PDB file of C-alpha atoms in Angstrom:
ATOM      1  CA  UNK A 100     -30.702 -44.018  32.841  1.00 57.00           C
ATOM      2  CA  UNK A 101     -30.652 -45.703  36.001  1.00 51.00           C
ATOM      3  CA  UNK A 102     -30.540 -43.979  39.908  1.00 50.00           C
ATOM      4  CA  UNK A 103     -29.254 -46.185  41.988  1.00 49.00           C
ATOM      5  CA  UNK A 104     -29.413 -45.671  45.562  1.00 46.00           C
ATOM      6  CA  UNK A 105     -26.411 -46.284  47.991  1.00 44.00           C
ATOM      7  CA  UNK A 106     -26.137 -49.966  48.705  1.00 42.00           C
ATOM      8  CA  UNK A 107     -22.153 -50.159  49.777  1.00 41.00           C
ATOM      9  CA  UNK A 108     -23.005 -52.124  52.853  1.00 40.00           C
ATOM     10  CA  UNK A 109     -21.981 -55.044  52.197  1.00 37.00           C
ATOM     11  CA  UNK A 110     -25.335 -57.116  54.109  1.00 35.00           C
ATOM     12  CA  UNK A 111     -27.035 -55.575  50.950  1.00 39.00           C
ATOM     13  CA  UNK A 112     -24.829 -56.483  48.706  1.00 39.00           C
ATOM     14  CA  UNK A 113     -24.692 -60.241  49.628  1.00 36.00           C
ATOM     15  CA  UNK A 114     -28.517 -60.745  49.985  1.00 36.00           C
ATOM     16  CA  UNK A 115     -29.106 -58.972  46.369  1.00 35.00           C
ATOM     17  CA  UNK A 116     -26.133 -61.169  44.345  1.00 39.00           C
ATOM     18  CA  UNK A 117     -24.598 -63.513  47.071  1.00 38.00           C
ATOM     19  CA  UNK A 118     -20.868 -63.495  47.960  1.00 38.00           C
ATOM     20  CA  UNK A 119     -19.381 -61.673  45.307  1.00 45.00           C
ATOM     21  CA  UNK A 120     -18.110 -58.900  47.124  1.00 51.00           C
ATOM     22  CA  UNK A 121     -14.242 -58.990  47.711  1.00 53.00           C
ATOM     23  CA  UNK A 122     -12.934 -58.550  50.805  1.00 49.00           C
ATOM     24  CA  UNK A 123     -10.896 -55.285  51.437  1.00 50.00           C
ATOM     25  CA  UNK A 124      -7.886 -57.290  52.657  1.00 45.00           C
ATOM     26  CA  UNK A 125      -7.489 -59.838  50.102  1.00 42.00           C
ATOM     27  CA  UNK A 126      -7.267 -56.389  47.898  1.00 49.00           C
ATOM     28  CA  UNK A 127      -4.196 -55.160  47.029  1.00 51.00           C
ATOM     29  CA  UNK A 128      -4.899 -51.188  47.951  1.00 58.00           C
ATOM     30  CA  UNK A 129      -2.163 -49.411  45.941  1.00 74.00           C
ATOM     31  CA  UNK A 130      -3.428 -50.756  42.713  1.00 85.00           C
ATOM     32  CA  UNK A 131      -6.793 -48.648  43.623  1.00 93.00           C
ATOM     33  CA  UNK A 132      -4.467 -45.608  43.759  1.00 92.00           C
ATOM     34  CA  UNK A 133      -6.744 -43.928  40.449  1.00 94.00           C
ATOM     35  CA  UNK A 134      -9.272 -43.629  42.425  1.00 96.00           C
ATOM     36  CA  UNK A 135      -8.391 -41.423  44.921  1.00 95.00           C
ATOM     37  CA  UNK A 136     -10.362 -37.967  45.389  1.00 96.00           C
ATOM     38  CA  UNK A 137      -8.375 -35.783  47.363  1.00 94.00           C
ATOM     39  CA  UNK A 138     -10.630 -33.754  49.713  1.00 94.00           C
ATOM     40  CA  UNK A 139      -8.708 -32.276  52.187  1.00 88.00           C
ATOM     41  CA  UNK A 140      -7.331 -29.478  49.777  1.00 88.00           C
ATOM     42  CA  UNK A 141     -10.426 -28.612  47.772  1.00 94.00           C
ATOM     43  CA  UNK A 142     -11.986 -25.199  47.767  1.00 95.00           C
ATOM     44  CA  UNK A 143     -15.585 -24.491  48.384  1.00 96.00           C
ATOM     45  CA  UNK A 144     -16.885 -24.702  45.151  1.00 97.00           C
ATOM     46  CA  UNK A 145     -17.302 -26.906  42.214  1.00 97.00           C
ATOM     47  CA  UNK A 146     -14.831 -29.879  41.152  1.00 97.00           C
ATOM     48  CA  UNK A 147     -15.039 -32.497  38.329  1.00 98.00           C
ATOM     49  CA  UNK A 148     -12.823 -35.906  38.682  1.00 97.00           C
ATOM     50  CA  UNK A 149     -12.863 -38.414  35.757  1.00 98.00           C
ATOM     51  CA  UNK A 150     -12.457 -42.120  35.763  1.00 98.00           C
ATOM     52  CA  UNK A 151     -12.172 -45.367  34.375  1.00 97.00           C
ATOM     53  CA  UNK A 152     -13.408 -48.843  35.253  1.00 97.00           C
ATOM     54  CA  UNK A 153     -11.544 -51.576  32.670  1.00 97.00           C
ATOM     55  CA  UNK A 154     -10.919 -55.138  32.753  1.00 96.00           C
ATOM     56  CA  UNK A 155      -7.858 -54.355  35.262  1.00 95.00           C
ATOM     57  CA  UNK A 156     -10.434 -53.304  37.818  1.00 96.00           C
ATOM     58  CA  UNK A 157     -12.399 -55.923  38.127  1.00 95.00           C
ATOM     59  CA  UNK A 158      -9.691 -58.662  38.143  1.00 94.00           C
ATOM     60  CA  UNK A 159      -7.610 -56.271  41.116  1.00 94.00           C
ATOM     61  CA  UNK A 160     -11.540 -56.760  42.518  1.00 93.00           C
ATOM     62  CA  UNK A 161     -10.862 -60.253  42.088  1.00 91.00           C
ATOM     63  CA  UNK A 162     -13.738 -60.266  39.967  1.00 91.00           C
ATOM     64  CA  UNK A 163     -13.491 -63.057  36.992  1.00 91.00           C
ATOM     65  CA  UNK A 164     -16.863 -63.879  35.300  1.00 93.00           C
ATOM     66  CA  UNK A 165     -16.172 -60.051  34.410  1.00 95.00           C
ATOM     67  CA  UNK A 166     -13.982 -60.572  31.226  1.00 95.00           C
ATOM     68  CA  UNK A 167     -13.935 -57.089  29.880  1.00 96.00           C
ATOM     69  CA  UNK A 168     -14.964 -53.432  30.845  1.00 97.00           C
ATOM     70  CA  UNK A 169     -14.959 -50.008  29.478  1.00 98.00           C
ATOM     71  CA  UNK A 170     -16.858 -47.707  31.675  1.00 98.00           C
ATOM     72  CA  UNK A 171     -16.368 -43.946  31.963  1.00 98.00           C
ATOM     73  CA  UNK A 172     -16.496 -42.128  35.134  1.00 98.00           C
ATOM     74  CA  UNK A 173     -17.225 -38.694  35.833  1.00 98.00           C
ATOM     75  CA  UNK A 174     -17.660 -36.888  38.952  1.00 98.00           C
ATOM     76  CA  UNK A 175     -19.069 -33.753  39.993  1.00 98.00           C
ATOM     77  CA  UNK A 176     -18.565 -32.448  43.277  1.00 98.00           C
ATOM     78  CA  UNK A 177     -19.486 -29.694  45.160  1.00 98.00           C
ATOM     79  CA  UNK A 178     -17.556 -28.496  48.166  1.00 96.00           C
ATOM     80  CA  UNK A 179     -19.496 -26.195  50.719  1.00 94.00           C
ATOM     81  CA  UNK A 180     -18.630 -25.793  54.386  1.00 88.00           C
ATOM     82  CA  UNK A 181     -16.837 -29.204  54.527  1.00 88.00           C
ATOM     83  CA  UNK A 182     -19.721 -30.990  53.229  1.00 95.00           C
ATOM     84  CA  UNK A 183     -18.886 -32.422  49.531  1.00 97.00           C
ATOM     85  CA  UNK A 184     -21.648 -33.680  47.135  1.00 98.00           C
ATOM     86  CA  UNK A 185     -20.945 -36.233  45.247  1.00 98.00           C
ATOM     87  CA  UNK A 186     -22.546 -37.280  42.047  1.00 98.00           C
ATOM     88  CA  UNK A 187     -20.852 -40.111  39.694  1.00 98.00           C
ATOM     89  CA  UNK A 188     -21.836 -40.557  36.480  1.00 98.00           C
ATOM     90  CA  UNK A 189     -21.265 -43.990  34.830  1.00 98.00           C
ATOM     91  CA  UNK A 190     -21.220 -45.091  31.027  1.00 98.00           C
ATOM     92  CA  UNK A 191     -19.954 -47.793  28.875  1.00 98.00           C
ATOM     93  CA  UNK A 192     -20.434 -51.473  28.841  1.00 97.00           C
ATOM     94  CA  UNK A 193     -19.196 -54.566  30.720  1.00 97.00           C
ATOM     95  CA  UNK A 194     -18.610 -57.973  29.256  1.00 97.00           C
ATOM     96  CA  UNK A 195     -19.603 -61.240  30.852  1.00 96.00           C
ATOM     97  CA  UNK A 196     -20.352 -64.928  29.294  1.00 94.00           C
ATOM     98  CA  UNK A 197     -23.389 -65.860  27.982  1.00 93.00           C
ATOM     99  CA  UNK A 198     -26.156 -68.263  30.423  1.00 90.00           C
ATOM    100  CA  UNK A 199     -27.152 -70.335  27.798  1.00 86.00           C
ATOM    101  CA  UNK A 200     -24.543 -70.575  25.207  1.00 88.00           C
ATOM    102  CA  UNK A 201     -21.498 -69.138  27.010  1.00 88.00           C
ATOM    103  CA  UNK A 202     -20.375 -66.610  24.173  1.00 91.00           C
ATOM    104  CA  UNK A 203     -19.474 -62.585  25.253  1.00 93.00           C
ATOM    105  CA  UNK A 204     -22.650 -60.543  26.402  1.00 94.00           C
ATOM    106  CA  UNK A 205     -22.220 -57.197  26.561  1.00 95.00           C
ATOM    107  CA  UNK A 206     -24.121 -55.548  29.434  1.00 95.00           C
ATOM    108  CA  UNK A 207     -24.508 -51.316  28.837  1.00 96.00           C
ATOM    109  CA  UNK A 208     -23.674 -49.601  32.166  1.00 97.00           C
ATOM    110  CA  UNK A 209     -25.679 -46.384  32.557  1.00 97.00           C
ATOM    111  CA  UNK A 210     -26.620 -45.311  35.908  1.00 97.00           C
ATOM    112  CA  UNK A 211     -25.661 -42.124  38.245  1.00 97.00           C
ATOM    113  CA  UNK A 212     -24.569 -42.820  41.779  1.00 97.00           C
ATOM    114  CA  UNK A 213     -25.028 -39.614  44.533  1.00 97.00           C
ATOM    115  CA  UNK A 214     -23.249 -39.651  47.953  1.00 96.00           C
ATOM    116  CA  UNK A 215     -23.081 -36.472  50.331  1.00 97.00           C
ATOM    117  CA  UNK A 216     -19.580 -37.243  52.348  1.00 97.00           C
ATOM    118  CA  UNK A 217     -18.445 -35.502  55.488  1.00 95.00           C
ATOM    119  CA  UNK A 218     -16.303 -35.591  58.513  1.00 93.00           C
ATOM    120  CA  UNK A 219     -16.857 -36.460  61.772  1.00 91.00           C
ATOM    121  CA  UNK A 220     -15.372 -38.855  64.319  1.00 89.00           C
ATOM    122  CA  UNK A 221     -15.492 -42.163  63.259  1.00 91.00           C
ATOM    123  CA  UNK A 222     -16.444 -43.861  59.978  1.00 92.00           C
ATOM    124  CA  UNK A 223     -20.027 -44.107  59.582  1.00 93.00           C
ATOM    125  CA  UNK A 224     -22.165 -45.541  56.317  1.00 90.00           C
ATOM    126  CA  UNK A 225     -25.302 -46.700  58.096  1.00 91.00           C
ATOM    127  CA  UNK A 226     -27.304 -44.095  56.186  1.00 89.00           C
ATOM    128  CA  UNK A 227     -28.258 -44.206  52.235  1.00 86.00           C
ATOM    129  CA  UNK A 228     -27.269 -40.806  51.633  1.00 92.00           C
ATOM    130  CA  UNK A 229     -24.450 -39.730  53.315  1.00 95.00           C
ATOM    131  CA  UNK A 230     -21.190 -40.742  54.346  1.00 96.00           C
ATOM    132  CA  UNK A 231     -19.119 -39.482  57.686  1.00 95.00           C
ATOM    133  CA  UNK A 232     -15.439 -40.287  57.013  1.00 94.00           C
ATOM    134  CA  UNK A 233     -12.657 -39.528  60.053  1.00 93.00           C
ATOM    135  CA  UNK A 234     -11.441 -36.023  60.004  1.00 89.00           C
ATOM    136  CA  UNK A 235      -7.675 -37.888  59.693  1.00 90.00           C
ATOM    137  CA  UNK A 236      -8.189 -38.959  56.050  1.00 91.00           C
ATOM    138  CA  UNK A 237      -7.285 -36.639  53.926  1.00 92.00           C
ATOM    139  CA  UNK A 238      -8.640 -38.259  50.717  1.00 93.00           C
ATOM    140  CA  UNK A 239     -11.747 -40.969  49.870  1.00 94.00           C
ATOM    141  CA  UNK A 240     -10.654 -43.804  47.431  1.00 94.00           C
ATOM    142  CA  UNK A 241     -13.805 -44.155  45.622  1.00 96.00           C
ATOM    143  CA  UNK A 242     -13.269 -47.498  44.036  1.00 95.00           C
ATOM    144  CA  UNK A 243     -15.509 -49.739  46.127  1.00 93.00           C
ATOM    145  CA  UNK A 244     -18.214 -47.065  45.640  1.00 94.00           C
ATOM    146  CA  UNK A 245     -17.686 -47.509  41.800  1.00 96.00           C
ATOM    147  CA  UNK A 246     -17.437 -51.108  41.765  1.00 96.00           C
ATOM    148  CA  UNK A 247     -20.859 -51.073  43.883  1.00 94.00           C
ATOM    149  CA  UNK A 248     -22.634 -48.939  41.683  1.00 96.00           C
ATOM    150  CA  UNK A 249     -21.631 -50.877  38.287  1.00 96.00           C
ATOM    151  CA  UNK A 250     -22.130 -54.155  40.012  1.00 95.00           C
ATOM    152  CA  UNK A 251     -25.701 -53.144  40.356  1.00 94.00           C
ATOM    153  CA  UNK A 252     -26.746 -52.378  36.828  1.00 94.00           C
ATOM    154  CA  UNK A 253     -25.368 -56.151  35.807  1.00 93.00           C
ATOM    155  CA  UNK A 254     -28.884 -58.214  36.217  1.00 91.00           C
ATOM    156  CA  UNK A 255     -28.136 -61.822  38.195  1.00 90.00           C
ATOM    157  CA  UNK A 256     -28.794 -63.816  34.353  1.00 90.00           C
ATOM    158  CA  UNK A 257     -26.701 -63.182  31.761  1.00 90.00           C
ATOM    159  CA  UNK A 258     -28.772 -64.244  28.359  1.00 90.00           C
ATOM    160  CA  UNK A 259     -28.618 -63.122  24.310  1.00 90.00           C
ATOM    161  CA  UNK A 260     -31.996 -61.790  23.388  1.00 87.00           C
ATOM    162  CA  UNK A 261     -33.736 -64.361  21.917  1.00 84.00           C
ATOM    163  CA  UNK A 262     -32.026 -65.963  18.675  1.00 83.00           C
ATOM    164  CA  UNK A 263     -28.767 -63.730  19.310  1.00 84.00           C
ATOM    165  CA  UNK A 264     -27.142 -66.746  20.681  1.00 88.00           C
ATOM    166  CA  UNK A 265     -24.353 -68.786  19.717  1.00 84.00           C
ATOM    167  CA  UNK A 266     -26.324 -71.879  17.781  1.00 85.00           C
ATOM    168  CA  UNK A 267     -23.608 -74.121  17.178  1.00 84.00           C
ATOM    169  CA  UNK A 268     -22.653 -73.691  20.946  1.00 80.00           C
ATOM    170  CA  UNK A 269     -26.389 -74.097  21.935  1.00 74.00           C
ATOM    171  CA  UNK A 270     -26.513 -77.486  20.318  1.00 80.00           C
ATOM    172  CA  UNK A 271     -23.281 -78.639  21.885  1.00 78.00           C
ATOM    173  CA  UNK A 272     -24.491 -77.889  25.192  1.00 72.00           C
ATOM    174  CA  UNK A 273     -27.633 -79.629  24.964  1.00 73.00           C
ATOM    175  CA  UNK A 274     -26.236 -82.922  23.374  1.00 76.00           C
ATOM    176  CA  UNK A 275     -23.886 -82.956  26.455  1.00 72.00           C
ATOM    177  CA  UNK A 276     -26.807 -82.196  28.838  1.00 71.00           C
ATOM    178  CA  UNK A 277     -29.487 -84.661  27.456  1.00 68.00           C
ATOM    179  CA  UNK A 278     -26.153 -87.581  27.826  1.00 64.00           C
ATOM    180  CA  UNK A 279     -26.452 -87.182  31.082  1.00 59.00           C
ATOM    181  CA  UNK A 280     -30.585 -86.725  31.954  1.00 56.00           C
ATOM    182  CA  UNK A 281     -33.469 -88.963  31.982  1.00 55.00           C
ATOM    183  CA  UNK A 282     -36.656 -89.010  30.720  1.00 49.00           C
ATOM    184  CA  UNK A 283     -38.546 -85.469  29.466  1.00 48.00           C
ATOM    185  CA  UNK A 284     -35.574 -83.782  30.741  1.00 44.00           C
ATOM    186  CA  UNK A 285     -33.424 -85.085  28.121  1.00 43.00           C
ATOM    187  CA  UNK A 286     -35.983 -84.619  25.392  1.00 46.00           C
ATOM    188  CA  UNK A 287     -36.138 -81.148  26.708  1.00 43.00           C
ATOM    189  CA  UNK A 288     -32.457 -80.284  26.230  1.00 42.00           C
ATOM    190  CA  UNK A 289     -32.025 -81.827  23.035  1.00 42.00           C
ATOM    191  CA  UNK A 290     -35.040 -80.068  21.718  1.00 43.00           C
ATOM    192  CA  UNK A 291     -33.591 -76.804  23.317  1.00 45.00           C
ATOM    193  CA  UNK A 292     -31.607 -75.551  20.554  1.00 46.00           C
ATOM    194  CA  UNK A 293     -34.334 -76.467  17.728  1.00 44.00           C
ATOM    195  CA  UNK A 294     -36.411 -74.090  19.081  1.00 43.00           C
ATOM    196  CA  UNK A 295     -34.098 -71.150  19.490  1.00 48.00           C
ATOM    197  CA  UNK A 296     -34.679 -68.812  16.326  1.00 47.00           C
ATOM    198  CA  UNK A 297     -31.955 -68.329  14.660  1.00 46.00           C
ATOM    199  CA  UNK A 298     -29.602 -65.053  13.899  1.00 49.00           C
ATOM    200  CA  UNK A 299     -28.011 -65.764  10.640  1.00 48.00           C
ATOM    201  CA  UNK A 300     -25.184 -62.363  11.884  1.00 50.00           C
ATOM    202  CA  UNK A 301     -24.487 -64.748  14.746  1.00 51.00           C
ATOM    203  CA  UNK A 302     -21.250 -67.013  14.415  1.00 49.00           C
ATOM    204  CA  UNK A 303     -22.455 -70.692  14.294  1.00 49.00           C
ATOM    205  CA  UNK A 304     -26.349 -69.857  13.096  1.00 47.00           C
ATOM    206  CA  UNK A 305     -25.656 -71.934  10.037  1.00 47.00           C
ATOM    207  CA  UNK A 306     -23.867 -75.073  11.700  1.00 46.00           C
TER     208      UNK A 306
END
């Protein structure tokens, strides 16, 4: 399992995995209604809050080399003097396309995200750990924190294991790559997908 730190500033963001973040007002807000935690009228005391982060999130996020997602949310929060502590816990997988021979990858999502949230005057998430939200909200839509966290646990290449890729597709690519090269770059790329080893479960292994 993975602890991730809070990296919702979006400077972070942007120097980890470039400009991927979508901007809060190209969002459409009311389709993030699900993932509203309603603080306001919680009792000191312990709370639990489940959620879900599919393939509807991520295109409302405006985010399409995600093609599919099942990931599980559940939070536990304790309420104590108007301070609320926040711990998500985040399972399932994410589907994106393949690097080198552009079939699905499946990417496991298993981290825990923790966030101490309070009021005070203003907005404030210059600090890791904690959060200071105006005393005039009533809720906290969590669904930038979510997409944060699971963002995070998807490494910047996407790439089969060795020999779990798409051979057929591999060879494809390379005959189209080495048309246009010179030299040892084209030998390179043609030789590419002679070298892979091959998965005979994998669709195309045989071609």
């Amino acid at each position: 399992m993975v602890n991730i730190k809070k990296l919702t500033n979006f400077v972070a963001l942007f120097l980890i995995y470039g400009s991927i973040r979508p901007s809060k007002n190209s969002i459409i807000v009311g389709k993030f209604t699900a993932y509203k935690v309603q603080l306001a009228q919680l009792k000191d005391g312990h709370h639990e809050q489940d959620f879900v982060i599919d393939t509807d999130f991520f295109k409302n996020m405006e985010r399409t080399d995600i093609h599919k997602a099942d990931v599980k949310v559940h939070l536990d929060l304790e309420k104590k003097h108007d301070v609320y502590d926040c711990t998500f816990h985040c399972q399932g997988v994410v589907e994106v396309a393949c690097d080198r021979c552009l079939d699905p990858l499946e990417i496991e999502i298993d981290t825990t995200y923790h966030i101490i949230v309070k009021y005070g005057e203003e907005y404030n998430d210059e600090s890791d750990d904690i959060l200071v939200i105006p005393e005039s909200n009533t809720y906290l839509n969590v669904a930038y924190m979510l997409y944060d966290t699971v963002v995070l646990c998807i490494p910047l290449r996407h790439v089969h294991p060795i020999g779990k890729c798409n051979r057929a597709m591999l060879t494809a690519l390379s005959k189209h790559r080495s048309a246009g090269a010179d030299g040892d770059e084209a030998d390179d790329q043609a030789d590419y997908a002679d070298t892979v080893e091959v998965d005979p479960s994998v669709p195309g292994a045989d071609d």
